PDB file of C-alpha atoms in Angstrom:
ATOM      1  CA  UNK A   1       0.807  22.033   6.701  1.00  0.00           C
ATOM      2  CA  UNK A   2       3.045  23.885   9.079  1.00  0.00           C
ATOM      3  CA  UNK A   3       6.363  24.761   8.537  1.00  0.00           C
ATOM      4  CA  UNK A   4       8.096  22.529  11.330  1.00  0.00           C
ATOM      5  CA  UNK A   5       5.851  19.604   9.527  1.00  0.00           C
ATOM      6  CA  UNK A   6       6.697  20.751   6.053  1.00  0.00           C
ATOM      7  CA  UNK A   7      10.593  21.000   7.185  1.00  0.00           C
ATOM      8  CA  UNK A   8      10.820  17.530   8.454  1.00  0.00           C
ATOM      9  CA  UNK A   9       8.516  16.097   5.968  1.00  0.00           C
ATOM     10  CA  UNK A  10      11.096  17.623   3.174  1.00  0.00           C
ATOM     11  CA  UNK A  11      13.840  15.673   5.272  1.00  0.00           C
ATOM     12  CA  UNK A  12      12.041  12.604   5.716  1.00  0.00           C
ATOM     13  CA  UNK A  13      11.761  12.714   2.000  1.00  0.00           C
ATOM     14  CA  UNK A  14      15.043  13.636   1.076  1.00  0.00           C
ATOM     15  CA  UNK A  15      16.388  10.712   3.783  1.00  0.00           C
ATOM     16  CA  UNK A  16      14.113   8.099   1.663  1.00  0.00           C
ATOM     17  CA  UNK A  17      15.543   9.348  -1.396  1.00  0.00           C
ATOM     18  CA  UNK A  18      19.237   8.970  -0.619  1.00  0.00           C
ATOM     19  CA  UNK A  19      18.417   5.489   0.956  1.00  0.00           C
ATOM     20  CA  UNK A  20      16.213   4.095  -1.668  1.00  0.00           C
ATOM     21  CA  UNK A  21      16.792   4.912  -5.475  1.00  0.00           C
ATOM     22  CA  UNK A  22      13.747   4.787  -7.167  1.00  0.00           C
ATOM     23  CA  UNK A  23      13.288   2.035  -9.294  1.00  0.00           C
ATOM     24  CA  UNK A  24      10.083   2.460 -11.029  1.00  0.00           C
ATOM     25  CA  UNK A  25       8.493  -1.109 -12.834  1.00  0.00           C
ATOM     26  CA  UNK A  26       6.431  -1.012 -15.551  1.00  0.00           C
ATOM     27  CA  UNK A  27       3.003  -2.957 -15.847  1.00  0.00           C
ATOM     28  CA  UNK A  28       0.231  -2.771 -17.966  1.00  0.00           C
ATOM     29  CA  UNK A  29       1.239   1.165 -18.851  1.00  0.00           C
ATOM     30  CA  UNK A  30       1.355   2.788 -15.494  1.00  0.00           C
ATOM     31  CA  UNK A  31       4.982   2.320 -12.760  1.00  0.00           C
ATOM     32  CA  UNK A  32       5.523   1.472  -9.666  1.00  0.00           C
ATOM     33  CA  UNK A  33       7.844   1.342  -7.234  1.00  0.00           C
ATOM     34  CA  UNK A  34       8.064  -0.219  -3.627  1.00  0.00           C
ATOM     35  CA  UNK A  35       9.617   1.848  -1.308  1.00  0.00           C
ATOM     36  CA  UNK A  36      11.172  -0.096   2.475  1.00  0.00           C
ATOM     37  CA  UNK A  37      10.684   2.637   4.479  1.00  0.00           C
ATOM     38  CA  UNK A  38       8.330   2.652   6.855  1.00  0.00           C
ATOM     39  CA  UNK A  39       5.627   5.020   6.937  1.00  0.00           C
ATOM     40  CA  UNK A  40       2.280   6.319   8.200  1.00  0.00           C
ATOM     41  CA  UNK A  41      -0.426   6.056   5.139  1.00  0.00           C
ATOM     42  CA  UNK A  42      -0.983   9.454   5.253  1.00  0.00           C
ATOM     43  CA  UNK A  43       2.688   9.742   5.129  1.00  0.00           C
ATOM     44  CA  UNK A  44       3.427   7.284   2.381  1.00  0.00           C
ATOM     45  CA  UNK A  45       0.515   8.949   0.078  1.00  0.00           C
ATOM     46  CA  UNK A  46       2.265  12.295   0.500  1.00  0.00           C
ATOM     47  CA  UNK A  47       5.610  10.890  -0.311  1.00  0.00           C
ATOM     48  CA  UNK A  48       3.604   8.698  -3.519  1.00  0.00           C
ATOM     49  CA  UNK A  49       2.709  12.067  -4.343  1.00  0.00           C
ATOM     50  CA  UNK A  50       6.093  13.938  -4.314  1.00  0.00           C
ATOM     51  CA  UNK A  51       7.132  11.522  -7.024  1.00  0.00           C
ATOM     52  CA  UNK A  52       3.991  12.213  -8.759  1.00  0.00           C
ATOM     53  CA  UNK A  53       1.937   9.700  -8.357  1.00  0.00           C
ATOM     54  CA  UNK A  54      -0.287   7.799  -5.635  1.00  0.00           C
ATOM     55  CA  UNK A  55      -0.006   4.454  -3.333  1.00  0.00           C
ATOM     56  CA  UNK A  56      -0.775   2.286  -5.634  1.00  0.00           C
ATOM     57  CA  UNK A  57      -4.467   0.969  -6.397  1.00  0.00           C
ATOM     58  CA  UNK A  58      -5.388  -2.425  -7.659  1.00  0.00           C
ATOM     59  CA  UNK A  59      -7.630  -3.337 -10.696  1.00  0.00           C
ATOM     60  CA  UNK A  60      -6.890  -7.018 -11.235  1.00  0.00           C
ATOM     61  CA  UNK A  61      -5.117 -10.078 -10.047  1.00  0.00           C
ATOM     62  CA  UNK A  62      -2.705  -9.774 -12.378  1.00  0.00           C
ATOM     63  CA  UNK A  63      -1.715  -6.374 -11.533  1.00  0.00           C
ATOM     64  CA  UNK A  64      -2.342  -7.845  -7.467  1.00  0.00           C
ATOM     65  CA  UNK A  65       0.485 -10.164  -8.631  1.00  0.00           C
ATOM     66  CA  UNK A  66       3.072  -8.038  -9.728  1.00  0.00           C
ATOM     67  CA  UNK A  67       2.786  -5.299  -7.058  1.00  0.00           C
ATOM     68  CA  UNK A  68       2.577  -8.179  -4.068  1.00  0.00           C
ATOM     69  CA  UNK A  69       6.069  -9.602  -6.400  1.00  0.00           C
ATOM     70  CA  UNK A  70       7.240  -6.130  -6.378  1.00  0.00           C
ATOM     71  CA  UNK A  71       7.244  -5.578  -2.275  1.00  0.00           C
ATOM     72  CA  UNK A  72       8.742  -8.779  -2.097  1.00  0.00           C
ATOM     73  CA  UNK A  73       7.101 -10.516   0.803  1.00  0.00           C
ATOM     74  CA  UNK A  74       6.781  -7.677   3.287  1.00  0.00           C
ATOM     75  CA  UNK A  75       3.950  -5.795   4.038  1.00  0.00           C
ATOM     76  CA  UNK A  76       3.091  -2.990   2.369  1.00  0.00           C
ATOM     77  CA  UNK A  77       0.354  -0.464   2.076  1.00  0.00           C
ATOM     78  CA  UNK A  78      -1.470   0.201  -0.641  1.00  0.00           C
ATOM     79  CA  UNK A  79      -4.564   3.292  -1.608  1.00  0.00           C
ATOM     80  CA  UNK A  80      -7.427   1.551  -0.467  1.00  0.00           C
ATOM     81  CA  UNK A  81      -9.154   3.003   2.601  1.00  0.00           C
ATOM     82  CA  UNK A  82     -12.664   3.055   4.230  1.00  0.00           C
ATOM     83  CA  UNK A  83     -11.434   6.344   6.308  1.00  0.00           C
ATOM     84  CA  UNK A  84     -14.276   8.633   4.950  1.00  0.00           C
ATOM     85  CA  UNK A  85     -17.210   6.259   5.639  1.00  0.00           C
ATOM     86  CA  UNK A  86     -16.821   2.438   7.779  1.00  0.00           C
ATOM     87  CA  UNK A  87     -17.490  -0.167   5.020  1.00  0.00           C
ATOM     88  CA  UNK A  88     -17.522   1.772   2.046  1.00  0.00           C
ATOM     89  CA  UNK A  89     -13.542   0.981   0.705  1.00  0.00           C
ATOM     90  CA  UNK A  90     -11.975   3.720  -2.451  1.00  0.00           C
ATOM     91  CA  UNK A  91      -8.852   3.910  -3.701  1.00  0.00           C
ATOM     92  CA  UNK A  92      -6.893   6.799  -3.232  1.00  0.00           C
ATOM     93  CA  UNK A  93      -6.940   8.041  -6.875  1.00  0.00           C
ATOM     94  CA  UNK A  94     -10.640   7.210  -7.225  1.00  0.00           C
ATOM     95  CA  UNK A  95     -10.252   4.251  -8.983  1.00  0.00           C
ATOM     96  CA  UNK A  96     -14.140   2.688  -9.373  1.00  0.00           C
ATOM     97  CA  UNK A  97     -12.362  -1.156  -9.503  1.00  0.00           C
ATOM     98  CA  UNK A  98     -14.173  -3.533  -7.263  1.00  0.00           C
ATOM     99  CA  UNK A  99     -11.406  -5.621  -7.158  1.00  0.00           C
ATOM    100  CA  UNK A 100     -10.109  -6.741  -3.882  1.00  0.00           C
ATOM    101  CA  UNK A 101      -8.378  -9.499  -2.271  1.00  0.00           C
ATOM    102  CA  UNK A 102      -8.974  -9.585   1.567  1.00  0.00           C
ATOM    103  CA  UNK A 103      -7.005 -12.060   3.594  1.00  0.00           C
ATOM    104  CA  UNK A 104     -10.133 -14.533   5.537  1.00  0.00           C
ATOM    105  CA  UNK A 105     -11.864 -12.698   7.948  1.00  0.00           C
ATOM    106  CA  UNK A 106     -10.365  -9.443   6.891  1.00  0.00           C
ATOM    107  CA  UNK A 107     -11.377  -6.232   6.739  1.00  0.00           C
ATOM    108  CA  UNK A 108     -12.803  -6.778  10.057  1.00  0.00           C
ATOM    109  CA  UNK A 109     -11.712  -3.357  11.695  1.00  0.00           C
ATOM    110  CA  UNK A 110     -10.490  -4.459  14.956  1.00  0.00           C
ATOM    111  CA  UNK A 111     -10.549  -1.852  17.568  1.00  0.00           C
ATOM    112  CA  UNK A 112     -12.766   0.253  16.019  1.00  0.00           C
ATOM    113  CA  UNK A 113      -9.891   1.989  13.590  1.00  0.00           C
ATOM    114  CA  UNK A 114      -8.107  -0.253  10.897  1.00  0.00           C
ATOM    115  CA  UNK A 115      -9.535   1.538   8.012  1.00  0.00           C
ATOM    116  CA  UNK A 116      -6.244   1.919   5.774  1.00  0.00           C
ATOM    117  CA  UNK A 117      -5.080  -1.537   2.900  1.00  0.00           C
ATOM    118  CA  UNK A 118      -2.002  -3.248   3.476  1.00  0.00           C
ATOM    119  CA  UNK A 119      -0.358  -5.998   0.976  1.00  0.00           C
ATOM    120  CA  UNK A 120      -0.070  -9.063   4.251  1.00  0.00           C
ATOM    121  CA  UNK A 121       0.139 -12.640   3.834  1.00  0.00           C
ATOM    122  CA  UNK A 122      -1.302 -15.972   6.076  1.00  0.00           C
ATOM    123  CA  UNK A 123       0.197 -19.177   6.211  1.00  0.00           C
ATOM    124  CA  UNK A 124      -2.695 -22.121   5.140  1.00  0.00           C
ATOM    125  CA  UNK A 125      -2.118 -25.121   7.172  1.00  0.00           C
ATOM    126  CA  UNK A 126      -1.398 -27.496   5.224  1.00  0.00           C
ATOM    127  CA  UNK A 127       1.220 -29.934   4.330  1.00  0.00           C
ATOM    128  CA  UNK A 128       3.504 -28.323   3.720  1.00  0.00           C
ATOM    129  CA  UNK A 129       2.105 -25.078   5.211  1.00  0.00           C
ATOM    130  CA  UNK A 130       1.484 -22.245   1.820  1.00  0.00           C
ATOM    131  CA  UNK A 131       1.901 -18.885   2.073  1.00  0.00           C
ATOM    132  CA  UNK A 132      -0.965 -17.091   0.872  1.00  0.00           C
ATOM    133  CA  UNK A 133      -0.764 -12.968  -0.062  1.00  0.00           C
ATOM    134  CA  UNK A 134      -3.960 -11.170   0.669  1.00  0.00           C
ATOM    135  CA  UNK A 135      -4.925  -7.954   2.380  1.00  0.00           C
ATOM    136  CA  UNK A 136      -5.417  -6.676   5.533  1.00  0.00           C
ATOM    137  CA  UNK A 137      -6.496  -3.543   7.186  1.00  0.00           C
ATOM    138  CA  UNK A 138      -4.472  -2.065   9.481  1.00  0.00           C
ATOM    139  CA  UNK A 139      -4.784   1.360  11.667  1.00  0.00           C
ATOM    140  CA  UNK A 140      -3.545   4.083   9.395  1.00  0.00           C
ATOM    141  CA  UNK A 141      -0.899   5.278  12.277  1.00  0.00           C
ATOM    142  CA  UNK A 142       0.675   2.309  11.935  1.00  0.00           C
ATOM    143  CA  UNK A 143       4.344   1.882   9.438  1.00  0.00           C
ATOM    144  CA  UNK A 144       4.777  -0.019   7.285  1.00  0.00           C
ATOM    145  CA  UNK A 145       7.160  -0.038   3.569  1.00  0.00           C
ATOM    146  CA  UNK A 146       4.200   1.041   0.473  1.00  0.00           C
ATOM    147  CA  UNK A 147       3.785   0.787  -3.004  1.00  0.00           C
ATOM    148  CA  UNK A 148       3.573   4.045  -4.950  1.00  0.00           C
ATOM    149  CA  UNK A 149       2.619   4.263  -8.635  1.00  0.00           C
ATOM    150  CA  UNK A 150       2.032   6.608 -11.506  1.00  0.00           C
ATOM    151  CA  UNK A 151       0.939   6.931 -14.957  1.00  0.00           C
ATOM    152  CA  UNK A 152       3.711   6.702 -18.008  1.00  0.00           C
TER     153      UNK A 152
END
């Protein structure tokens, strides 16, 4: 990293810091902590990783729950990416869970370059219309808030 990036990187993270006191929650014996700010996924992972962890990666509906409770509605990303190799989707922190919960028709790559995870939502029509939270891949320059976590 340069030193102009690694100087305004340091500020960026120092900015989120005095904005957003972290808050870690505790699930199933690792933390995690949504964070409002939004960043690149590169950028968010390097931030996750300042506070020693990783964007967060998903095992289980139940931990899908909390983490979608945790960002409370707005979109978030989260370490799953298919960056490396079209198709093939890992978490961030190698995680080997197949676990996933796509929104319909997601991933489906438009453009040729969504290949980072992002906590989204679709509205079902019915009556009255539901709110469903799923996932949806976005293009990793994109900003959005992001879910970090870490082990106890």
């Amino acid at each position: 990293m340069s030193t102009m990036k690694l100087v305004v990187f340091t500020l960026l993270v120092g900015a989120i810091m005095a904005q957003d006191t972290v808050n870690w929650a505790i699930f199933e014996g690792r933390s995690y902590a949504y964070f409002s700010k939004s960043l690149k996924w590169t950028d968010a992972q390097e931030f996750c990783l300042t506070l020693g962890g990783s964007l967060a990666s998903i095992r289980s509906s139940r931990e899908d729950y909390f983490v979608k409770a945790l960002a409370e509605g707005h979109r978030a990303w989260i370490g799953y990416s298919d960056a490396q190799t079209e198709g093939a989707w890992l978490w961030i922190d190698s995680d080997p869970s197949t676990y996933s919960l796509w929104c319909p028709g997601e991933p489906k790559n438009a453009g040729g370059h969504q290949n980072c995870a992002l906590i989204d939502s679709i509205r079902l029509a019915f009556s009255p219309p539901i709110e469903f939270k799923c996932w949806d891949d976005q293009d990793c320059h994109s900003t959005y808030g992001f879910v970090c976590t870490k082990a106890l």
